[in-house]
mmCIF file of C-alpha atoms in Angstrom:
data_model
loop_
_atom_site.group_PDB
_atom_site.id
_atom_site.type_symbol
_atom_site.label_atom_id
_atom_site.label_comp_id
_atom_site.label_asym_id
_atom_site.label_seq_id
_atom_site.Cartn_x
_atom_site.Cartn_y
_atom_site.Cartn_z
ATOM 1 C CA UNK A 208 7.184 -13.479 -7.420
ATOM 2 C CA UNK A 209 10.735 -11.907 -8.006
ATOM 3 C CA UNK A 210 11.884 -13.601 -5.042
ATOM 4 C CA UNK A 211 14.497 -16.700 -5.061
ATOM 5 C CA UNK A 212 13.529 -19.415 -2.761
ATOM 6 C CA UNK A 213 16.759 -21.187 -1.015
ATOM 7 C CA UNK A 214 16.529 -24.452 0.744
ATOM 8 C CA UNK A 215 18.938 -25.407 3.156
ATOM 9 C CA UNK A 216 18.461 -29.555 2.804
ATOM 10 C CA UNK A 217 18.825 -32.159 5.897
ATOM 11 C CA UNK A 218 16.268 -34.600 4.709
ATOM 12 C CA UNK A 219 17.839 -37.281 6.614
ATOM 13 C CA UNK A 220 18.083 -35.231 10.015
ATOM 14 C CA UNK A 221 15.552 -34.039 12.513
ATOM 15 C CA UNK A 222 17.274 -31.035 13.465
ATOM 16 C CA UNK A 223 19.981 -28.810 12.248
ATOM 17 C CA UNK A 224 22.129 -26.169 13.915
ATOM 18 C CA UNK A 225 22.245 -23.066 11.473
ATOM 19 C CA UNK A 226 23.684 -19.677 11.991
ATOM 20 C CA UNK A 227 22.056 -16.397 11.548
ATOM 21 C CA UNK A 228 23.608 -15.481 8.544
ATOM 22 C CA UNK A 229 21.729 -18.604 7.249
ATOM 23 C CA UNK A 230 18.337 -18.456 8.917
ATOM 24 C CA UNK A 231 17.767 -14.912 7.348
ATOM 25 C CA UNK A 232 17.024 -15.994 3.264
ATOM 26 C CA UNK A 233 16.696 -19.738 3.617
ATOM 27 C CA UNK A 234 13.867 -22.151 4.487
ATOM 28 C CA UNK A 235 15.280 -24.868 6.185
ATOM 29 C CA UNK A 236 14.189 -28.579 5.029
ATOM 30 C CA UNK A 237 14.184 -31.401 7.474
ATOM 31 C CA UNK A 238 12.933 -34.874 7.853
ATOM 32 C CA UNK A 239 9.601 -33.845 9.143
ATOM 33 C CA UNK A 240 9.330 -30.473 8.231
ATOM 34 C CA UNK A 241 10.539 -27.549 6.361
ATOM 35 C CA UNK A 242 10.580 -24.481 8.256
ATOM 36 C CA UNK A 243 11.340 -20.657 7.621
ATOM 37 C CA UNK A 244 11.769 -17.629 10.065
ATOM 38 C CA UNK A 245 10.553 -14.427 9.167
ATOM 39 C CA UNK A 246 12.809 -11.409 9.164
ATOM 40 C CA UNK A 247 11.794 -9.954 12.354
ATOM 41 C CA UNK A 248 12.387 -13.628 14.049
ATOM 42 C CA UNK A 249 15.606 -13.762 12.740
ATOM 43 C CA UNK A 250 16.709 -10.305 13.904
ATOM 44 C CA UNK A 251 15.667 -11.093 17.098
ATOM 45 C CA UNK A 252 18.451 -13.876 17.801
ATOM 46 C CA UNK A 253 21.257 -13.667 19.179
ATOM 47 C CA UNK A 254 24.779 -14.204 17.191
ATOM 48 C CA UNK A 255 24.864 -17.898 18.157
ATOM 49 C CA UNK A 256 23.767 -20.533 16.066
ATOM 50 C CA UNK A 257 20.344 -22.129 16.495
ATOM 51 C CA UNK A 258 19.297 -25.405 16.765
ATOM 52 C CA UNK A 259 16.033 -25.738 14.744
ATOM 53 C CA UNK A 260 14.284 -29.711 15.453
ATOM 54 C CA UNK A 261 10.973 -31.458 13.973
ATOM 55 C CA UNK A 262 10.472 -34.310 15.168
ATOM 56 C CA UNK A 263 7.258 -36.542 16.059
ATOM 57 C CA UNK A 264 6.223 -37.392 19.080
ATOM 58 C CA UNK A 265 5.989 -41.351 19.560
ATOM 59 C CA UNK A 266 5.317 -44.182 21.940
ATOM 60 C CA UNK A 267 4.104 -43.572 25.621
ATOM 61 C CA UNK A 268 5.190 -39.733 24.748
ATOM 62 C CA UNK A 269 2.501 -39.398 21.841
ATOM 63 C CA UNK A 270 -0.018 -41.670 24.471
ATOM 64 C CA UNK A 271 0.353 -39.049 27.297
ATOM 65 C CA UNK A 272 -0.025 -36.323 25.083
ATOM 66 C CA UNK A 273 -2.991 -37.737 23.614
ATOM 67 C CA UNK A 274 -4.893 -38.745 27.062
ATOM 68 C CA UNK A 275 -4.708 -35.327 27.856
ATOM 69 C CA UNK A 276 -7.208 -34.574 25.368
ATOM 70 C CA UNK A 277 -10.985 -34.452 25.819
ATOM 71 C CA UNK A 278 -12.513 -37.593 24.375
ATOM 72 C CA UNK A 279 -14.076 -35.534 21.299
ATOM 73 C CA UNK A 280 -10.469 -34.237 20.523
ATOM 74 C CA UNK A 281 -8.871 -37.669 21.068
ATOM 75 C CA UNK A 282 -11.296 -39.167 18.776
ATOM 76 C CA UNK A 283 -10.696 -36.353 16.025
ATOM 77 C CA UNK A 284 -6.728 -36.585 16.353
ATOM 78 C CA UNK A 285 -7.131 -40.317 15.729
ATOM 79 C CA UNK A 286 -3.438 -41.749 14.734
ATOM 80 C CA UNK A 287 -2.384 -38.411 13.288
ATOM 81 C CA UNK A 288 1.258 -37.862 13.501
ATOM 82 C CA UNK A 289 1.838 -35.633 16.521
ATOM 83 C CA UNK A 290 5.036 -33.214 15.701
ATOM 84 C CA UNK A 291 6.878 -31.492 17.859
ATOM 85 C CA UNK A 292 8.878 -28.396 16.712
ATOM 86 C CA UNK A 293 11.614 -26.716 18.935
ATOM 87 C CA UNK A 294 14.381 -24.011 18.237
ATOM 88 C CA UNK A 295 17.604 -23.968 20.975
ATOM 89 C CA UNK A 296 20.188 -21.480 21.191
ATOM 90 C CA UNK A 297 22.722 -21.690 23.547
ATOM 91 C CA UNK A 298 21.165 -24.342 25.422
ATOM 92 C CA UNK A 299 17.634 -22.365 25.823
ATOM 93 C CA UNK A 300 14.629 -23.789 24.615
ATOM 94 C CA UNK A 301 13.132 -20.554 22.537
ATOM 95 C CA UNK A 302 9.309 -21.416 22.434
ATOM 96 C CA UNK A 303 7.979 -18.255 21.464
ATOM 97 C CA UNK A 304 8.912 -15.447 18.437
ATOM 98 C CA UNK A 305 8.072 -11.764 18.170
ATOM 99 C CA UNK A 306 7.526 -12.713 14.406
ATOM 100 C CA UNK A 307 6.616 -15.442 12.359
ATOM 101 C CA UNK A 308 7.608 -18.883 11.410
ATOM 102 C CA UNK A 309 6.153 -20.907 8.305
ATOM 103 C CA UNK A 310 5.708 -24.669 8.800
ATOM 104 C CA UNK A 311 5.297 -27.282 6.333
ATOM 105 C CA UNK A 312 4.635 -30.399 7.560
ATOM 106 C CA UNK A 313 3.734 -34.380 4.766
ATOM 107 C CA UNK A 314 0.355 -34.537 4.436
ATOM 108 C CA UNK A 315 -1.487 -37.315 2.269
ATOM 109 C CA UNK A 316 -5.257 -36.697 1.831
ATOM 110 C CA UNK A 317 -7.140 -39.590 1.764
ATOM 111 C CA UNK A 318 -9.369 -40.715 -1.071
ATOM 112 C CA UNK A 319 -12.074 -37.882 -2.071
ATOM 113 C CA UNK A 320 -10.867 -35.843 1.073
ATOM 114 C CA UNK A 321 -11.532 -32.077 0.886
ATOM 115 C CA UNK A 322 -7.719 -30.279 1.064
ATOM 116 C CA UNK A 323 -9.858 -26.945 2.745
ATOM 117 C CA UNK A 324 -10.830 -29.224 5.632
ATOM 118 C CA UNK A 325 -7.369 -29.337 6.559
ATOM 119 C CA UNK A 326 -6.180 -27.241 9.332
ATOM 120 C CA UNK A 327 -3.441 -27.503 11.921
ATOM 121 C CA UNK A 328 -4.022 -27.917 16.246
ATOM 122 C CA UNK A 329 -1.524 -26.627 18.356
ATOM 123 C CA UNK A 330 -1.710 -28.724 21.311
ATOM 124 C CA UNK A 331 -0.379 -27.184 24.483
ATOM 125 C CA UNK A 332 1.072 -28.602 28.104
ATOM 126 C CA UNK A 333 -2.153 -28.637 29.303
ATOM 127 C CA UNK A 334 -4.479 -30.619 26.496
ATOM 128 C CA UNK A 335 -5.611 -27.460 25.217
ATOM 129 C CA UNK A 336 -5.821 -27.207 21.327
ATOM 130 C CA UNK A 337 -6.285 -24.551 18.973
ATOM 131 C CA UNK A 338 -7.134 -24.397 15.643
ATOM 132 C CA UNK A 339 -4.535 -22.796 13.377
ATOM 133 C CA UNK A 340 -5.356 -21.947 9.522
ATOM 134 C CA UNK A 341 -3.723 -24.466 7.103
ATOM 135 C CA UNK A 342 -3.183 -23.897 2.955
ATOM 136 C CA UNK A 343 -2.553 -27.413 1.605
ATOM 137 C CA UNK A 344 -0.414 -27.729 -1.627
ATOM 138 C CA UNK A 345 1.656 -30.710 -3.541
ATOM 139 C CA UNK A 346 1.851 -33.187 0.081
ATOM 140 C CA UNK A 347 2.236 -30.452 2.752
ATOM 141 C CA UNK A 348 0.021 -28.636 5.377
ATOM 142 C CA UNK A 349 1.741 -25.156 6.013
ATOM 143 C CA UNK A 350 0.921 -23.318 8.533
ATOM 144 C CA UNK A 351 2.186 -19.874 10.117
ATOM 145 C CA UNK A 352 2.911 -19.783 14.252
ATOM 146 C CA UNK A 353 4.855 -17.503 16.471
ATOM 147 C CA UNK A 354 5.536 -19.972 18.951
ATOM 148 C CA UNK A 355 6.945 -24.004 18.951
ATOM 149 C CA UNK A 356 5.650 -26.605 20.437
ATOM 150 C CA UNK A 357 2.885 -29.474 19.702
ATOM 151 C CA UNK A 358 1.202 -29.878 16.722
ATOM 152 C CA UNK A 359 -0.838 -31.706 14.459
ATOM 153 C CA UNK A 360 -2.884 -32.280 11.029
ATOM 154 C CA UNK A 361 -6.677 -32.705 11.383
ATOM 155 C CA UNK A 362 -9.356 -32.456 9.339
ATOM 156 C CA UNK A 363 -12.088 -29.898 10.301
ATOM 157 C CA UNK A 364 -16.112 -30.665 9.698
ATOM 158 C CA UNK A 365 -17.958 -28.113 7.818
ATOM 159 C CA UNK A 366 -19.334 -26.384 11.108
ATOM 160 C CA UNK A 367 -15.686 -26.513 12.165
ATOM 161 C CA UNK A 368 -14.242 -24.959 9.035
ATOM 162 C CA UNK A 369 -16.727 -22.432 8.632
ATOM 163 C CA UNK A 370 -16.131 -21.482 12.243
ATOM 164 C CA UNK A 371 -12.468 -20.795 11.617
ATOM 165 C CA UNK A 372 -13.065 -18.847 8.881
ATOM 166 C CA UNK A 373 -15.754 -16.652 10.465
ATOM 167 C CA UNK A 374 -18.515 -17.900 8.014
ATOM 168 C CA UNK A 375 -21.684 -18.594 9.941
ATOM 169 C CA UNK A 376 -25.406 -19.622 8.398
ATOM 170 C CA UNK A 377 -28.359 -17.467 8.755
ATOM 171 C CA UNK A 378 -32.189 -18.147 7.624
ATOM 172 C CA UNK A 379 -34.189 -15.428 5.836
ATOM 173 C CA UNK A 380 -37.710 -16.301 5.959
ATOM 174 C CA UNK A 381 -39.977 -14.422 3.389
ATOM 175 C CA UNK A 382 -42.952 -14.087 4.329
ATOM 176 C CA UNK A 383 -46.123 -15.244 2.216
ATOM 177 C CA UNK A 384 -48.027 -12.218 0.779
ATOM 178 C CA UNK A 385 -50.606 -12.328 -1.628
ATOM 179 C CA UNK A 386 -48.956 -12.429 -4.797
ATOM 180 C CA UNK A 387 -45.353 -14.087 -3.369
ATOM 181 C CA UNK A 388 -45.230 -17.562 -1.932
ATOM 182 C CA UNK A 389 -43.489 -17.765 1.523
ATOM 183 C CA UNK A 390 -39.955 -19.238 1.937
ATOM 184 C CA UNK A 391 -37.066 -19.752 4.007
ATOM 185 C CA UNK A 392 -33.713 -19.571 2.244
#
């Protein structure tokens, strides 16, 4: 609200190396992404700089990924662009933070889609997913993780989104009494 937001712009790149002095006020905008660390990620770097990558996974790489999936997953990730996110400093993969990183990733809803059915899977070595929460604003899904690694757009179904949001249906039945009708609502 009184905060200045500073972008740090490689729109034609996939990955940037950044030091810390940068990574601590700036998001960081890439081809496939825009991504910013959270204080307590930053601070928990080391002094060298850090190699921050989005790209999507293609080809017999996004096929592999995919056929690891149960056939109700594979059928719900469809042809959704697969992205995989990974931060390197001095030549170490670092795949998971003790704070938080925000993710934006191009989204286009389709015609009369819902923009709360959006959510994001993280997808890990194993064909496991999970469903993270996802806000959707002007073309992006964003999405808060502590970790990198595989991840995707998908559109929930109503039992799906209530799940993740901890809404659940109940019947009250009301019982017919002699001056009430009986219901169920």
């Amino acid at each position: 609200c009184h905060e200045q937001k500073t972008s740090i712009v490689y729109k034609e790149d996939v990955s940037a190396a950044l030091g810390k002095d940068i990574l601590e006020s700036n998001e960081v905008v890439l081809k496939n992404a825009t991504i910013k660390l959270d204080v307590e990620t930053v601070n928990n770097l080391g002094d060298a700089d850090v190699t921050l990558t989005a790209d999507t996974v293609e080809n017999q790489d996004r096929n592999d990924l995919v056929n690891s999936l149960s056939d109700d997953k594979k059928q719900a990730i469809g042809d959704s662009k697969i992205y995989n996110f990974l931060m390197e400093q001095d030549g170490s993969n670092i795949t998971d933070f003790n704070g938080k990183v925000m993710v934006s990733v191009p989204y286009e809803l389709e015609e009369g889609e819902d923009p709360e059915s959006i959510a994001i899977w993280y997808i890990n070595e194993v064909g496991e997913v999970e469903t993270i929460l996802a806000t959707y604003s002007n073309g992006q899904a964003t999405f808060e993780t502590n970790h990198f690694s595989y991840y995707s757009v998908i559109r929930l179904s109503a039992a799906e989104r209530c799940a993740l949001y901890g809404h659940y249906n109940t019947d009250t039945v009301y019982t017919r009494t002699c001056i009430t009708d009986g219901y169920t609502l």
